[in-house]
XYZ file of C-alpha atoms in Angstrom:
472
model
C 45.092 39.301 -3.002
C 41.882 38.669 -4.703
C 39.474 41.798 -5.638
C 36.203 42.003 -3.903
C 33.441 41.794 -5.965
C 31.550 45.083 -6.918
C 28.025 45.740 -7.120
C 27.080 46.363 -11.115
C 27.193 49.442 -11.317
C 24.470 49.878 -14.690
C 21.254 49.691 -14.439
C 20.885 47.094 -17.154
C 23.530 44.722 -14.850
C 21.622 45.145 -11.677
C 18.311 44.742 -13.436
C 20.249 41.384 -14.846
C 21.601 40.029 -11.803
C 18.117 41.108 -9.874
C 16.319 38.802 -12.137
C 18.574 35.730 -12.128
C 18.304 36.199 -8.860
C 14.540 35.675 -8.549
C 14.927 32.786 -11.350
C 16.939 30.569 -8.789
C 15.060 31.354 -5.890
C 12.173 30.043 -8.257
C 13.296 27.225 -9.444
C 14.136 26.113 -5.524
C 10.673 26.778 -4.812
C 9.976 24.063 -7.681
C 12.315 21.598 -6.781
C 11.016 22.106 -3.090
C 7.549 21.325 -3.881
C 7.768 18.643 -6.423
C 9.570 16.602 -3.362
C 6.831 17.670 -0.811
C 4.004 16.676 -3.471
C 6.086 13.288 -4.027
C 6.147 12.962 -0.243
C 2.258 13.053 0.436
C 0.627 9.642 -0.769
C -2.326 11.552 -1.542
C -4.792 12.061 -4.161
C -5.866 14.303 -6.875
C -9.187 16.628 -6.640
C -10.556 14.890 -9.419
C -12.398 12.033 -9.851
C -11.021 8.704 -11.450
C -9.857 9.226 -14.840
C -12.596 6.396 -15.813
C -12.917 5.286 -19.228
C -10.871 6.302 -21.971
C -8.505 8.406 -19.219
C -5.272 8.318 -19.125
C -4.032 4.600 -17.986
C -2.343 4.103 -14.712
C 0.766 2.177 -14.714
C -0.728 -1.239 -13.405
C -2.571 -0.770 -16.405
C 0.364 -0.731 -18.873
C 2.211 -3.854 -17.094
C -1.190 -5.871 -16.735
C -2.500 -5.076 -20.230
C 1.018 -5.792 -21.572
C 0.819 -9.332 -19.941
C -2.647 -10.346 -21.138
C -2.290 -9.104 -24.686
C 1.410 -11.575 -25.301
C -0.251 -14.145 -22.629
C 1.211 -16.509 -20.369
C 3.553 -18.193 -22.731
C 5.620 -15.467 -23.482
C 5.668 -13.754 -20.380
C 6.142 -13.867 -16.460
C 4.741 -11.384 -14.611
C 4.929 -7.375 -14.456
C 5.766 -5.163 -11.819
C 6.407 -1.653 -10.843
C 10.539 -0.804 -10.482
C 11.773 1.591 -8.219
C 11.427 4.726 -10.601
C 8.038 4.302 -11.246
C 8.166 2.840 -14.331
C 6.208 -0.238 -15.192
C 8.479 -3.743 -16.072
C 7.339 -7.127 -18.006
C 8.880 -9.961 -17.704
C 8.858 -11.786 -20.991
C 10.682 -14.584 -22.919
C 12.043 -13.149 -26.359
C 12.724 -10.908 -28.207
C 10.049 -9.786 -30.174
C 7.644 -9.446 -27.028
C 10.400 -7.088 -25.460
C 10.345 -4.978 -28.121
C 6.582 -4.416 -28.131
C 6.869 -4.353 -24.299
C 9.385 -1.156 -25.128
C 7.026 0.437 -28.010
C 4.291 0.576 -24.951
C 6.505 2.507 -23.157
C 7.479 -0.046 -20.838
C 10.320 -1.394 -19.610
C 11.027 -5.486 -20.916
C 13.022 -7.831 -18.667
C 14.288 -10.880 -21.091
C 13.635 -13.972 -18.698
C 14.232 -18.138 -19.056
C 10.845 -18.881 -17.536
C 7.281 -18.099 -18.785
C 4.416 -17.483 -15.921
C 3.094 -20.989 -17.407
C 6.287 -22.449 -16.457
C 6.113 -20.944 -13.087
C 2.359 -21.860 -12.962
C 3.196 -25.461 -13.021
C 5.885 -25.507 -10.816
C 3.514 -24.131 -7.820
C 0.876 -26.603 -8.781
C 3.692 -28.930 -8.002
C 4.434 -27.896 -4.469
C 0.839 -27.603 -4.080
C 0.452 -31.346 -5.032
C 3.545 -32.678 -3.045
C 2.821 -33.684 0.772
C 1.609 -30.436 2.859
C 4.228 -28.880 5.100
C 3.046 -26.597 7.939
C 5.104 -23.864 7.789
C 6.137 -23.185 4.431
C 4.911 -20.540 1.504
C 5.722 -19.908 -1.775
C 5.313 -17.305 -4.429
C 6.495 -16.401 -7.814
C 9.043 -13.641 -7.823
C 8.734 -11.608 -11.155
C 12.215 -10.012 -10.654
C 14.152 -13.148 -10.140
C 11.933 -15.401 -12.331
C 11.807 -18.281 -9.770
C 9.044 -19.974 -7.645
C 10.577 -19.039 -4.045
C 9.904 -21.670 -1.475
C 10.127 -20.190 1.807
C 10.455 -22.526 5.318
C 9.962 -21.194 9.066
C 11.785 -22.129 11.777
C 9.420 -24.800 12.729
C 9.828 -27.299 9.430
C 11.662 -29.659 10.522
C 15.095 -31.154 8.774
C 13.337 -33.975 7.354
C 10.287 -32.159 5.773
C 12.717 -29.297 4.614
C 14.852 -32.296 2.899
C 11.649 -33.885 1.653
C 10.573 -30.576 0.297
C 13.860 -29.791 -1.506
C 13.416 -32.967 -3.423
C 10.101 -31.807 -4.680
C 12.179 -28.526 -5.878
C 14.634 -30.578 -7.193
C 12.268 -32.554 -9.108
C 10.976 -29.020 -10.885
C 14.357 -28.127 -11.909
C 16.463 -24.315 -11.669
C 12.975 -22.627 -11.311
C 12.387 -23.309 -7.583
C 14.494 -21.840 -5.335
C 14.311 -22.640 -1.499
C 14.857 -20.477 1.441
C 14.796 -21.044 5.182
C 13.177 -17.672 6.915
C 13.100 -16.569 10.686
C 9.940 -16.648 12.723
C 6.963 -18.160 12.250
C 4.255 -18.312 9.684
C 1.120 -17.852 11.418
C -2.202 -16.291 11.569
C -2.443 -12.852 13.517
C -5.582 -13.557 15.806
C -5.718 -11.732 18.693
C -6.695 -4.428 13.601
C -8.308 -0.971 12.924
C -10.971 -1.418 15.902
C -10.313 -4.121 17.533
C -13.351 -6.731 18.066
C -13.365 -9.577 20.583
C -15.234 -12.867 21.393
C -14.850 -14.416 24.726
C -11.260 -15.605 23.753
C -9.929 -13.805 20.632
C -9.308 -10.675 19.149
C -9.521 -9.707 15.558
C -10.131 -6.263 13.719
C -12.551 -4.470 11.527
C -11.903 -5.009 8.164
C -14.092 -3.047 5.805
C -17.794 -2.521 6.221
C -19.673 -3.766 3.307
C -23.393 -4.205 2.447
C -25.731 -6.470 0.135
C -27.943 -3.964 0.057
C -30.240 -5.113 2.923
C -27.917 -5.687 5.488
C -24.705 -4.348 6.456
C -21.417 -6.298 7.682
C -17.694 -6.447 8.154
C -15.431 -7.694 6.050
C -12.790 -9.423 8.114
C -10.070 -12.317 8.121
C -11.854 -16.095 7.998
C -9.706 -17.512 10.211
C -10.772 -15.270 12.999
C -13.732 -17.364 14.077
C -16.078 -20.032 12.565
C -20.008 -19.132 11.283
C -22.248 -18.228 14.445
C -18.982 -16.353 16.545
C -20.514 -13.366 18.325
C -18.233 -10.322 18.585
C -18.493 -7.530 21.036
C -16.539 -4.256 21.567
C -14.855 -5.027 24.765
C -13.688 -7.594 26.472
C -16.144 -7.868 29.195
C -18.802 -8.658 26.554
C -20.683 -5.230 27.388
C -21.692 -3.908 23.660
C -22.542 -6.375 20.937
C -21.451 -6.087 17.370
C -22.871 -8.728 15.191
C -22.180 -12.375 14.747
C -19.973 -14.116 11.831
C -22.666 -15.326 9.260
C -20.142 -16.696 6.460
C -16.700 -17.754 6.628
C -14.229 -19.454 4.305
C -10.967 -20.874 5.939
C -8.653 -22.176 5.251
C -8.277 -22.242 1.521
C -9.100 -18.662 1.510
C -9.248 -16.156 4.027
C -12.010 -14.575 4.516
C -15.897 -13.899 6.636
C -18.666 -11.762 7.253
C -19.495 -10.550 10.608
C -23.293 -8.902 10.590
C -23.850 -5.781 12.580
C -27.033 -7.009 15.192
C -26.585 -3.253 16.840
C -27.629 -0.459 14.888
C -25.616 1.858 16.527
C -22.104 0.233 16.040
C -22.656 1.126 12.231
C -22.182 4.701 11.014
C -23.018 4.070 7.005
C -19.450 4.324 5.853
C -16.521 3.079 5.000
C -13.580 5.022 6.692
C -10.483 3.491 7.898
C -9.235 5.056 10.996
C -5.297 5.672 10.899
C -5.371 7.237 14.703
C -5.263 10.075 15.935
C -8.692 10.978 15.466
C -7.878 10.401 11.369
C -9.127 8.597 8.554
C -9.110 7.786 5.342
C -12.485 7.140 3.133
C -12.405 4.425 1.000
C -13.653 4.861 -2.748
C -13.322 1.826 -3.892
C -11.994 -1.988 -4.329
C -9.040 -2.570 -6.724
C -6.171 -5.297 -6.934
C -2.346 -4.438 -6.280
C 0.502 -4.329 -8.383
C 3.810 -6.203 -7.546
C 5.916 -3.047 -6.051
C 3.236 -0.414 -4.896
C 3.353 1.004 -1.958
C 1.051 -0.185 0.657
C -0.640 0.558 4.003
C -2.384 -1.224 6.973
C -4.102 -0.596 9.795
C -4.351 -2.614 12.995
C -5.232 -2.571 16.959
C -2.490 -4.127 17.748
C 0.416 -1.939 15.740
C -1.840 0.728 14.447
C -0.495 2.373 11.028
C 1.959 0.459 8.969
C 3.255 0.752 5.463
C 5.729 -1.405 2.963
C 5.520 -2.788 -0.418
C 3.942 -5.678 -2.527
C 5.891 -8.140 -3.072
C 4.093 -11.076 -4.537
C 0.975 -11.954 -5.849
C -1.184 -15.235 -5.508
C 0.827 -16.570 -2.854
C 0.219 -20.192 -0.854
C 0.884 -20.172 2.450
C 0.905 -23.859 4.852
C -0.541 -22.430 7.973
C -0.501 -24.979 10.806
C -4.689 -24.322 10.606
C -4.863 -25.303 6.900
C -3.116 -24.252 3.211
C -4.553 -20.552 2.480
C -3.787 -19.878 -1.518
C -4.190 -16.504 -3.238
C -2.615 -14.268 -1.098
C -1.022 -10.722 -1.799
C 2.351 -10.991 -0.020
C 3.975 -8.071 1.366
C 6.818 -6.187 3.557
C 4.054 -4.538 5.760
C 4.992 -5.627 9.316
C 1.699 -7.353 11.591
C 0.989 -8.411 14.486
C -1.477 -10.707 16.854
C -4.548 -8.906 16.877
C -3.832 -7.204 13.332
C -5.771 -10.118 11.859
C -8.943 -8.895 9.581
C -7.313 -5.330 9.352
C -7.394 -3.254 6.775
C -4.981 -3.053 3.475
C -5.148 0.312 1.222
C -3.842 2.367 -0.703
C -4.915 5.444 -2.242
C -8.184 4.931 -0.952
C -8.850 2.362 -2.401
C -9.515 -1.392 -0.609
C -7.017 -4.090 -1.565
C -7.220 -6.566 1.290
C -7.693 -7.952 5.009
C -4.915 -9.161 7.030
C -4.313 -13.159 7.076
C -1.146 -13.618 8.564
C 2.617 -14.036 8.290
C 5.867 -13.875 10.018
C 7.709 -11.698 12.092
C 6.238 -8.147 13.787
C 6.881 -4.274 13.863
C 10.074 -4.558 16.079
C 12.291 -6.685 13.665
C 10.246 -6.247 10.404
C 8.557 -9.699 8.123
C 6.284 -10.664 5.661
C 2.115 -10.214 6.075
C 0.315 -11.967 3.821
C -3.201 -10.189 2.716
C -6.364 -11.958 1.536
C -7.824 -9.939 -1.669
C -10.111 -7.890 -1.156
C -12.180 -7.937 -4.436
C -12.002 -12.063 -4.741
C -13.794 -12.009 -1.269
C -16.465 -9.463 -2.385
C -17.045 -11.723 -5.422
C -17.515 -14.893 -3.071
C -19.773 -12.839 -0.620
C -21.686 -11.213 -3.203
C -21.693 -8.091 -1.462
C -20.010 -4.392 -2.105
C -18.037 -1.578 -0.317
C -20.722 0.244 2.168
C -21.412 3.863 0.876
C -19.336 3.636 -2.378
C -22.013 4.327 -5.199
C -21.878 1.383 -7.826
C -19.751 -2.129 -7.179
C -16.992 -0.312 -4.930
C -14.664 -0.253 -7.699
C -15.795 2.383 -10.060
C -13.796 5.172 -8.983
C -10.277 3.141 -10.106
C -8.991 2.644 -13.385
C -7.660 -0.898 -13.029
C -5.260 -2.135 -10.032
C -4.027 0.740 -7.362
C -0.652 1.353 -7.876
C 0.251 4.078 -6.055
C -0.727 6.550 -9.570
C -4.338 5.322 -10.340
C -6.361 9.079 -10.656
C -8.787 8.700 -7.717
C -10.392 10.958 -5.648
C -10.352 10.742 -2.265
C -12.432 12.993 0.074
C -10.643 14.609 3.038
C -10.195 11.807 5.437
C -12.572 12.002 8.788
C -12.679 12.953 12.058
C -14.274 11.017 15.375
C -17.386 13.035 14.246
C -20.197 12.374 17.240
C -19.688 7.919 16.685
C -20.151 6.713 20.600
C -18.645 2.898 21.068
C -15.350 2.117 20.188
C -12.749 5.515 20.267
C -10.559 5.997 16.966
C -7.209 4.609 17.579
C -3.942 6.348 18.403
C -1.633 3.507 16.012
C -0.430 1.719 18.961
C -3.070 -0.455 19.659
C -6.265 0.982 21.230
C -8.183 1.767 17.712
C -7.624 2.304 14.183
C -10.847 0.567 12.773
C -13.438 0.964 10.331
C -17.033 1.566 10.741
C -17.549 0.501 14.398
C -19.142 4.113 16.529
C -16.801 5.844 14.219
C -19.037 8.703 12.801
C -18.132 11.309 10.143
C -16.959 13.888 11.646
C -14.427 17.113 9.710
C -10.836 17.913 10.623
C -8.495 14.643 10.111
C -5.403 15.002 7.523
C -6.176 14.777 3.558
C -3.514 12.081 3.059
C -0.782 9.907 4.227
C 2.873 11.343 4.590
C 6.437 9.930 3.504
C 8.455 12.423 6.143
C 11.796 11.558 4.978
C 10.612 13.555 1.572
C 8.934 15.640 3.208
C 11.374 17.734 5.731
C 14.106 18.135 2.841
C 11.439 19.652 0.571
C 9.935 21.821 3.361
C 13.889 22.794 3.624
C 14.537 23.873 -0.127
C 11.697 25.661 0.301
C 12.453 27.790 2.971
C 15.895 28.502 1.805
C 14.117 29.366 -1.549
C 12.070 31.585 0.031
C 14.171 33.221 1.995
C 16.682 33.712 -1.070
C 13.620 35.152 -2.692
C 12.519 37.737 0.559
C 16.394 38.876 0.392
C 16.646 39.422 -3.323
C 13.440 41.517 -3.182
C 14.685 43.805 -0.500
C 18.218 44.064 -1.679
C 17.343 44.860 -5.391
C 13.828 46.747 -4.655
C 13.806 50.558 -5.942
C 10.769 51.369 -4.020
C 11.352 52.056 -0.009
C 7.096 51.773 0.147
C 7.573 48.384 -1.417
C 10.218 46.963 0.606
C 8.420 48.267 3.840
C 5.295 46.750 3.073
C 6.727 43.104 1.832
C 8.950 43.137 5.516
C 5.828 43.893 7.023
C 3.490 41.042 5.339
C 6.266 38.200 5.460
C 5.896 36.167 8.759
């Protein structure tokens, strides 16, 4: 029959066991909150790191691929552990890939190789319905088809891949690549509806950045349907080939000065500034139509055949999107990345959105982020990935903005700029849950451990009255 265990019966053993007690209960308490702080996409207190800080991890990867060149290697990207990844094509790049502290993929292909396979495809015949992008990870050019390319164009096209050689791979997709007309706020002409991108300024005037396929120069947009409140009217526009416009506000009071995206709920996020993604950073976007959404990069500089016209440049993504997403918002971290073109699928069965950069379209427009001191991008240190050092301010409230109501991430808000003033409350950052709850859970079993190891092992009666007394 086995012995029951006996209390130590020194007091140097119970003074032993009472603090290797309290040591585990710690060290739950650590392990809890290291997964809750990995489950809040948030951001430090600080400010950027700015010059001479500590780099982010785009930075390794990007700096990695521009010191070696495009010879000698083929893209970087962030892999699942955090870590940053360079594709290159010997042996002596990998190993100063390594002595950077980053990881080296040895690859056939060099990103000039890829290069001129896309401007092949891009020369061949244009096929409605098709995209293609360079995948880092698999060192191909993937040519993707919808369901609407016919069998002769997708035998025509495979030629063209054929011609290229092993680097092109082709892949028939479901759905339909197509533009999402119909995000945050929603804004509406007399037949379409689009969403708010980001509100930007040239320093006179103030606009919003949105998608350019949403309406030609001289579209007027209004906040309902019925045409009751005006917005502005589209005063630049570049479709296809790129994707982008400028919609200027003609009614003072549908601008509030900033630039917040609204993630519902009476919530939003300030932006801080413009940046480019990384292949493999998490992503978010915001939309009328499916409110809140988040997925990965995928791809970068991505052509896609619309049926309106070939749009090239694109950040591709998992993000799911909808009709009426079009112009939304993409971010991350606070930062600005891009406005929603189009893709395939929706939020029911999952796709690919495709994302029109946000900083080339600034460039183009010659304008800037609306209240974001400097050019809108001084507050990063290089692309967002998901680590940059930023600081983002608590995100807002409805504040007293009239016109359009924040969203609720199902389709009657999530916008930026339009009657949406600055307001407190709101959440300081965007939540992974499936983190979250475990951590929340080792750290309530850690504390309890800790509340029971203090009462059992306390000398004190006062002591242990007064902690039972405080707890809860």
């Amino acid at each position: 029959m086995p012995r029951t265990p006996q209390r130590p019966r020194t007091k140097h053993a119970r003074r032993t066991l009472r603090r290797v007690t309290r040591l585990a209960a710690v060290g739950g308490l650590l392990c809890g909150g290291l997964l809750v702080s990995n489950a809040v996409a948030g951001e430090p207190a600080g400010r950027g790191t700015g010059p001479g800080g500590a780099a982010s991890v785009a930075e390794v990867g990007t700096g990695l691929v521009t010191k070696l060149g495009t010879a000698r290697t083929a893209g970087t990207w962030i892999a699942a552990d955090g870590r940053p990844v360079v594709a290159v094509t010997d042996e002596d790049a990998a190993a100063e890939v390594r002595r950077e502290g980053a990881r080296a993929e040895v690859m056939r292909y060099s990103m000039r190789d890829l290069t001129t396979a896309t401007e092949t495809l891009r020369a061949a015949p244009r096929v409605p319905g098709t995209a293609w992008a360079v995948d880092y990870a698999a060192n191909r050019v993937v040519v993707q088809a919808d369901r609407t390319v016919s069998a002769d164009d997708w035998s025509r096209l495979t030629d063209v891949a054929d011609g290229i050689g092993d680097s092109v791979e082709m892949e028939r997709t479901t759905g339909e690549f197509r533009t999402k007309v119909n995000g945050a706020a929603p804004i509406f002409t007399n037949s379409d509806r689009c969403s708010v991108g980001f509100n930007v300024t040239d320093g006179q005037d103030n606009f919003i950045l949105t998608a350019g396929h949403c309406g030609p120069t001289g579209t007027t947009w209004f906040q309902d349907t019925a045409g009751g409140t005006l917005v502005g009217s589209t005063v630049a526009t570049t479709f296809p080939e790129s994707d982008f416009s400028l919609v200027q506000y003609e009614n003072p009071a549908s601008f509030d000065g900033t630039s917040t995206v609204d993630i519902g709920d009476g919530q939003g996020v300030q932006i801080i500034g413009a940046a480019d993604p990384v292949v493999g950073q998490q992503v978010f976007r915001s939309g009328s139509t499916t409110g809140l959404r988040s997925g990965q990069v995928t791809a970068l500089n991505v052509t896609v055949n619309y049926r309106e016209g070939t749009v090239s440049g694109l950040i591709q993504t998992t993000v799911c999107a909808e009709p009426g997403d079009s112009g939304g918002p993409l971010l991350a971290q606070g930062l600005a990345l891009g406005v929603t073109s189009g893709g395939n699928g929706d939020c029911t069965v999952g796709g690919t959105t495709f994302f029109q950069p946000v900083s080339t379209a600034m460039a183009a427009l010659g304008v800037q982020l609306a209240g974001v001191a400097g050019d809108g991008s001084e507050t990063a240190t290089g692309s967002s990935d998901g680590t940059v050092d930023s600081a983002v301010p608590a995100p807002t409230g409805t504040g007293a903005g009239g016109g359009v109501p924040a969203g609720n991430g199902t389709g009657t808000g999530a916008g930026v700029g339009i009657g949406v003033g600055v307001g407190t409350g709101g959440v300081s950052s965007i939540v992974d849950y499936r983190t979250l709850v475990p951590g929340l859970f080792i750290i309530a079993v850690s504390l309890l451990g800790l509340t029971m190891a203090q009462r059992m092992w306390s000398e004190k009666a006062s002591y242990r009255s007064q902690y039972s007394q405080s707890w809860g």
